[in-house]
PDB file of C-alpha atoms in Angstrom:
ATOM      1  CA  MET A   1      16.788  38.935 -31.039  1.00 89.00           C
ATOM      2  CA  THR A   2      19.152  38.735 -28.090  1.00 90.00           C
ATOM      3  CA  SER A   3      19.250  35.704 -25.850  1.00 92.00           C
ATOM      4  CA  SER A   4      16.758  35.643 -22.980  1.00 94.00           C
ATOM      5  CA  ARG A   5      19.143  33.569 -20.839  1.00 96.00           C
ATOM      6  CA  PRO A   6      20.924  36.474 -19.054  1.00 97.00           C
ATOM      7  CA  TYR A   7      17.587  38.122 -18.265  1.00 97.00           C
ATOM      8  CA  LEU A   8      16.163  34.891 -16.874  1.00 97.00           C
ATOM      9  CA  ILE A   9      19.303  34.322 -14.789  1.00 97.00           C
ATOM     10  CA  ARG A  10      19.007  37.805 -13.264  1.00 98.00           C
ATOM     11  CA  ALA A  11      15.284  37.437 -12.597  1.00 97.00           C
ATOM     12  CA  LEU A  12      15.630  34.022 -10.989  1.00 98.00           C
ATOM     13  CA  TYR A  13      18.630  35.163  -8.946  1.00 98.00           C
ATOM     14  CA  GLU A  14      16.565  38.034  -7.540  1.00 98.00           C
ATOM     15  CA  TRP A  15      13.545  35.793  -6.885  1.00 97.00           C
ATOM     16  CA  ILE A  16      15.648  33.187  -5.072  1.00 97.00           C
ATOM     17  CA  ALA A  17      17.469  35.834  -2.987  1.00 97.00           C
ATOM     18  CA  ASP A  18      14.221  37.695  -2.176  1.00 97.00           C
ATOM     19  CA  ASN A  19      12.863  34.458  -0.695  1.00 97.00           C
ATOM     20  CA  ASP A  20      15.970  34.094   1.528  1.00 97.00           C
ATOM     21  CA  PHE A  21      17.217  31.029  -0.329  1.00 97.00           C
ATOM     22  CA  THR A  22      20.705  30.351  -1.685  1.00 97.00           C
ATOM     23  CA  PRO A  23      21.118  30.763  -5.468  1.00 98.00           C
ATOM     24  CA  HIS A  24      23.381  28.226  -7.172  1.00 97.00           C
ATOM     25  CA  LEU A  25      24.531  28.155 -10.790  1.00 97.00           C
ATOM     26  CA  LEU A  26      25.107  24.910 -12.676  1.00 96.00           C
ATOM     27  CA  VAL A  27      27.907  25.595 -15.177  1.00 97.00           C
ATOM     28  CA  ASP A  28      29.375  23.674 -18.105  1.00 96.00           C
ATOM     29  CA  ALA A  29      33.036  24.084 -17.137  1.00 96.00           C
ATOM     30  CA  GLU A  30      34.212  22.813 -20.543  1.00 96.00           C
ATOM     31  CA  LYS A  31      32.811  25.776 -22.497  1.00 96.00           C
ATOM     32  CA  PRO A  32      35.367  28.273 -23.806  1.00 97.00           C
ATOM     33  CA  GLY A  33      35.949  31.249 -21.532  1.00 97.00           C
ATOM     34  CA  VAL A  34      34.894  29.535 -18.287  1.00 97.00           C
ATOM     35  CA  VAL A  35      37.344  30.403 -15.513  1.00 97.00           C
ATOM     36  CA  VAL A  36      36.693  28.314 -12.390  1.00 97.00           C
ATOM     37  CA  PRO A  37      38.954  26.342 -10.048  1.00 96.00           C
ATOM     38  CA  ARG A  38      39.391  23.059 -11.945  1.00 95.00           C
ATOM     39  CA  GLY A  39      39.754  21.048  -8.738  1.00 94.00           C
ATOM     40  CA  TYR A  40      36.034  21.514  -8.084  1.00 96.00           C
ATOM     41  CA  VAL A  41      34.853  20.422 -11.540  1.00 96.00           C
ATOM     42  CA  ALA A  42      33.120  17.026 -11.732  1.00 95.00           C
ATOM     43  CA  ASP A  43      32.016  15.442 -15.017  1.00 95.00           C
ATOM     44  CA  GLY A  44      32.734  18.712 -16.818  1.00 95.00           C
ATOM     45  CA  ARG A  45      30.351  20.677 -14.599  1.00 96.00           C
ATOM     46  CA  ILE A  46      30.577  22.804 -11.485  1.00 97.00           C
ATOM     47  CA  VAL A  47      27.947  24.133  -9.088  1.00 97.00           C
ATOM     48  CA  LEU A  48      28.645  27.645  -7.836  1.00 97.00           C
ATOM     49  CA  ASN A  49      27.065  29.284  -4.783  1.00 97.00           C
ATOM     50  CA  VAL A  50      26.387  32.857  -5.915  1.00 97.00           C
ATOM     51  CA  ALA A  51      24.632  34.119  -2.794  1.00 97.00           C
ATOM     52  CA  ALA A  52      25.600  37.673  -1.822  1.00 96.00           C
ATOM     53  CA  SER A  53      27.195  36.289   1.364  1.00 96.00           C
ATOM     54  CA  ALA A  54      29.392  33.861  -0.638  1.00 96.00           C
ATOM     55  CA  VAL A  55      30.747  36.097  -3.401  1.00 97.00           C
ATOM     56  CA  GLN A  56      32.253  39.535  -3.880  1.00 96.00           C
ATOM     57  CA  SER A  57      31.730  41.957  -6.754  1.00 97.00           C
ATOM     58  CA  LEU A  58      29.000  39.890  -8.444  1.00 97.00           C
ATOM     59  CA  VAL A  59      28.147  41.069 -11.962  1.00 97.00           C
ATOM     60  CA  LEU A  60      25.286  39.308 -13.760  1.00 97.00           C
ATOM     61  CA  GLY A  61      25.975  40.680 -17.235  1.00 97.00           C
ATOM     62  CA  ASN A  62      24.498  39.936 -20.640  1.00 97.00           C
ATOM     63  CA  GLU A  63      27.712  38.288 -21.854  1.00 97.00           C
ATOM     64  CA  ALA A  64      29.246  36.852 -18.677  1.00 98.00           C
ATOM     65  CA  ILE A  65      28.832  36.381 -14.932  1.00 98.00           C
ATOM     66  CA  LEU A  66      31.798  37.665 -12.959  1.00 98.00           C
ATOM     67  CA  PHE A  67      32.616  37.471  -9.245  1.00 97.00           C
ATOM     68  CA  SER A  68      35.277  36.555  -6.747  1.00 97.00           C
ATOM     69  CA  ALA A  69      34.762  33.687  -4.297  1.00 96.00           C
ATOM     70  CA  ARG A  70      36.743  31.596  -1.863  1.00 95.00           C
ATOM     71  CA  PHE A  71      37.558  27.999  -2.705  1.00 94.00           C
ATOM     72  CA  GLY A  72      39.427  26.093  -0.004  1.00 93.00           C
ATOM     73  CA  GLY A  73      40.192  29.380   1.728  1.00 93.00           C
ATOM     74  CA  GLN A  74      41.778  30.962  -1.371  1.00 94.00           C
ATOM     75  CA  SER A  75      40.159  33.846  -3.224  1.00 95.00           C
ATOM     76  CA  PHE A  76      39.546  33.043  -6.895  1.00 96.00           C
ATOM     77  CA  PRO A  77      38.223  35.301  -9.705  1.00 97.00           C
ATOM     78  CA  VAL A  78      35.408  33.436 -11.469  1.00 97.00           C
ATOM     79  CA  GLU A  79      34.250  34.150 -15.008  1.00 98.00           C
ATOM     80  CA  VAL A  80      31.341  32.303 -16.611  1.00 98.00           C
ATOM     81  CA  PRO A  81      30.097  33.185 -20.108  1.00 97.00           C
ATOM     82  CA  VAL A  82      26.292  33.214 -20.058  1.00 97.00           C
ATOM     83  CA  PRO A  83      25.984  30.359 -22.628  1.00 96.00           C
ATOM     84  CA  ALA A  84      27.909  28.127 -20.186  1.00 97.00           C
ATOM     85  CA  VAL A  85      25.206  28.504 -17.514  1.00 97.00           C
ATOM     86  CA  LEU A  86      23.102  25.338 -17.580  1.00 96.00           C
ATOM     87  CA  GLY A  87      20.793  26.345 -14.739  1.00 97.00           C
ATOM     88  CA  ILE A  88      20.068  28.451 -11.691  1.00 97.00           C
ATOM     89  CA  TYR A  89      18.251  27.090  -8.675  1.00 97.00           C
ATOM     90  CA  ALA A  90      17.708  27.456  -4.921  1.00 97.00           C
ATOM     91  CA  ARG A  91      19.846  25.062  -2.887  1.00 96.00           C
ATOM     92  CA  GLU A  92      17.154  24.620  -0.228  1.00 95.00           C
ATOM     93  CA  ASN A  93      14.303  23.408  -2.440  1.00 95.00           C
ATOM     94  CA  GLY A  94      15.746  22.953  -5.954  1.00 95.00           C
ATOM     95  CA  GLN A  95      13.347  25.449  -7.515  1.00 96.00           C
ATOM     96  CA  GLY A  96      14.736  27.344 -10.468  1.00 96.00           C
ATOM     97  CA  MET A  97      15.363  26.717 -14.133  1.00 96.00           C
ATOM     98  CA  LEU A  98      17.564  24.514 -16.274  1.00 96.00           C
ATOM     99  CA  PHE A  99      18.563  25.787 -19.701  1.00 94.00           C
ATOM    100  CA  PRO A 100      19.210  23.676 -22.796  1.00 88.00           C
ATOM    101  CA  GLU A 101      22.852  23.180 -23.623  1.00 77.00           C
ATOM    102  CA  GLN A 102      23.718  25.562 -26.457  1.00 67.00           C
ATOM    103  CA  ASP A 103      26.030  24.719 -29.290  1.00 55.00           C
ATOM    104  CA  ASP A 104      27.950  27.877 -30.206  1.00 50.00           C
ATOM    105  CA  ALA A 105      27.527  27.018 -33.896  1.00 43.00           C
ATOM    106  CA  ALA A 106      23.767  26.451 -33.497  1.00 45.00           C
ATOM    107  CA  SER A 107      22.974  30.148 -33.797  1.00 45.00           C
ATOM    108  CA  SER A 108      25.086  31.535 -36.578  1.00 39.00           C
ATOM    109  CA  PRO A 109      24.278  34.724 -38.496  1.00 40.00           C
ATOM    110  CA  ALA A 110      23.576  32.611 -41.591  1.00 37.00           C
ATOM    111  CA  ASP A 111      20.720  30.887 -39.734  1.00 39.00           C
ATOM    112  CA  GLU A 112      19.227  34.254 -38.821  1.00 38.00           C
ATOM    113  CA  GLU A 113      19.196  35.327 -42.468  1.00 42.00           C
ATOM    114  CA  GLY A 114      16.862  32.507 -43.383  1.00 41.00           C
ATOM    115  CA  THR A 115      19.241  30.074 -45.040  1.00 39.00           C
ATOM    116  CA  GLU A 116      17.941  26.591 -45.525  1.00 42.00           C
ATOM    117  CA  GLN A 117      18.285  24.094 -42.687  1.00 42.00           C
ATOM    118  CA  SER A 118      19.595  20.582 -43.115  1.00 42.00           C
ATOM    119  CA  GLU A 119      17.172  17.700 -42.715  1.00 45.00           C
ATOM    120  CA  ASP A 120      18.635  16.936 -39.276  1.00 45.00           C
ATOM    121  CA  ASP A 121      17.915  20.485 -38.070  1.00 44.00           C
ATOM    122  CA  LYS A 122      14.265  20.457 -39.046  1.00 43.00           C
ATOM    123  CA  GLY A 123      11.994  19.361 -36.214  1.00 44.00           C
ATOM    124  CA  PRO A 124       9.858  16.231 -36.107  1.00 45.00           C
ATOM    125  CA  THR A 125       7.775  15.587 -39.179  1.00 43.00           C
ATOM    126  CA  GLU A 126       4.296  14.198 -39.445  1.00 43.00           C
ATOM    127  CA  GLY A 127       3.513  11.151 -41.443  1.00 45.00           C
ATOM    128  CA  PRO A 128       0.068   9.889 -42.420  1.00 48.00           C
ATOM    129  CA  GLY A 129      -1.898   9.186 -39.259  1.00 48.00           C
ATOM    130  CA  ASP A 130       0.785  10.677 -36.963  1.00 46.00           C
ATOM    131  CA  LYS A 131      -0.240  13.271 -34.435  1.00 49.00           C
ATOM    132  CA  ALA A 132       1.828  16.435 -34.376  1.00 50.00           C
ATOM    133  CA  LYS A 133       4.575  16.306 -31.756  1.00 56.00           C
ATOM    134  CA  ARG A 134       3.892  19.082 -29.269  1.00 57.00           C
ATOM    135  CA  PRO A 135       6.037  20.228 -26.403  1.00 60.00           C
ATOM    136  CA  ALA A 136       4.798  19.067 -23.033  1.00 61.00           C
ATOM    137  CA  LEU A 137       4.920  21.074 -19.837  1.00 57.00           C
ATOM    138  CA  ARG A 138       5.328  19.386 -16.502  1.00 66.00           C
ATOM    139  CA  VAL A 139       4.765  20.730 -12.977  1.00 67.00           C
ATOM    140  CA  VAL A 140       7.944  20.594 -10.908  1.00 70.00           C
ATOM    141  CA  LYS A 141       7.500  20.799  -7.162  1.00 64.00           C
TER     142      LYS A 141
END
């Protein structure tokens, strides 16, 4: 199955813009293929304003996000592979979604064919008397 990340990015972008808020992308600037002005990168990450009024020629593709924006008055072509997007949110209220950091090797074709996982890759195990570890959802306001 294809990644849901590009679809979620597009949907959240539209939702944020439809509510007259400013969509921002949180990007892992250290991932291969990321083209951003390095002077604006802090701790290996960059926040990009992708509002229609801030960018030109925005393309929210399945493989990459492409646009041109001004940084310090200079136009700069930005390219962000979708796996490098760590989140999308509205600047005004912080609502949006954070994505787990993906390891490019984590989803190899061998894994999809059903090869055996290492012990470290198998989730939590239950011992006698242990309750099953379940994911927990939390309301974010």
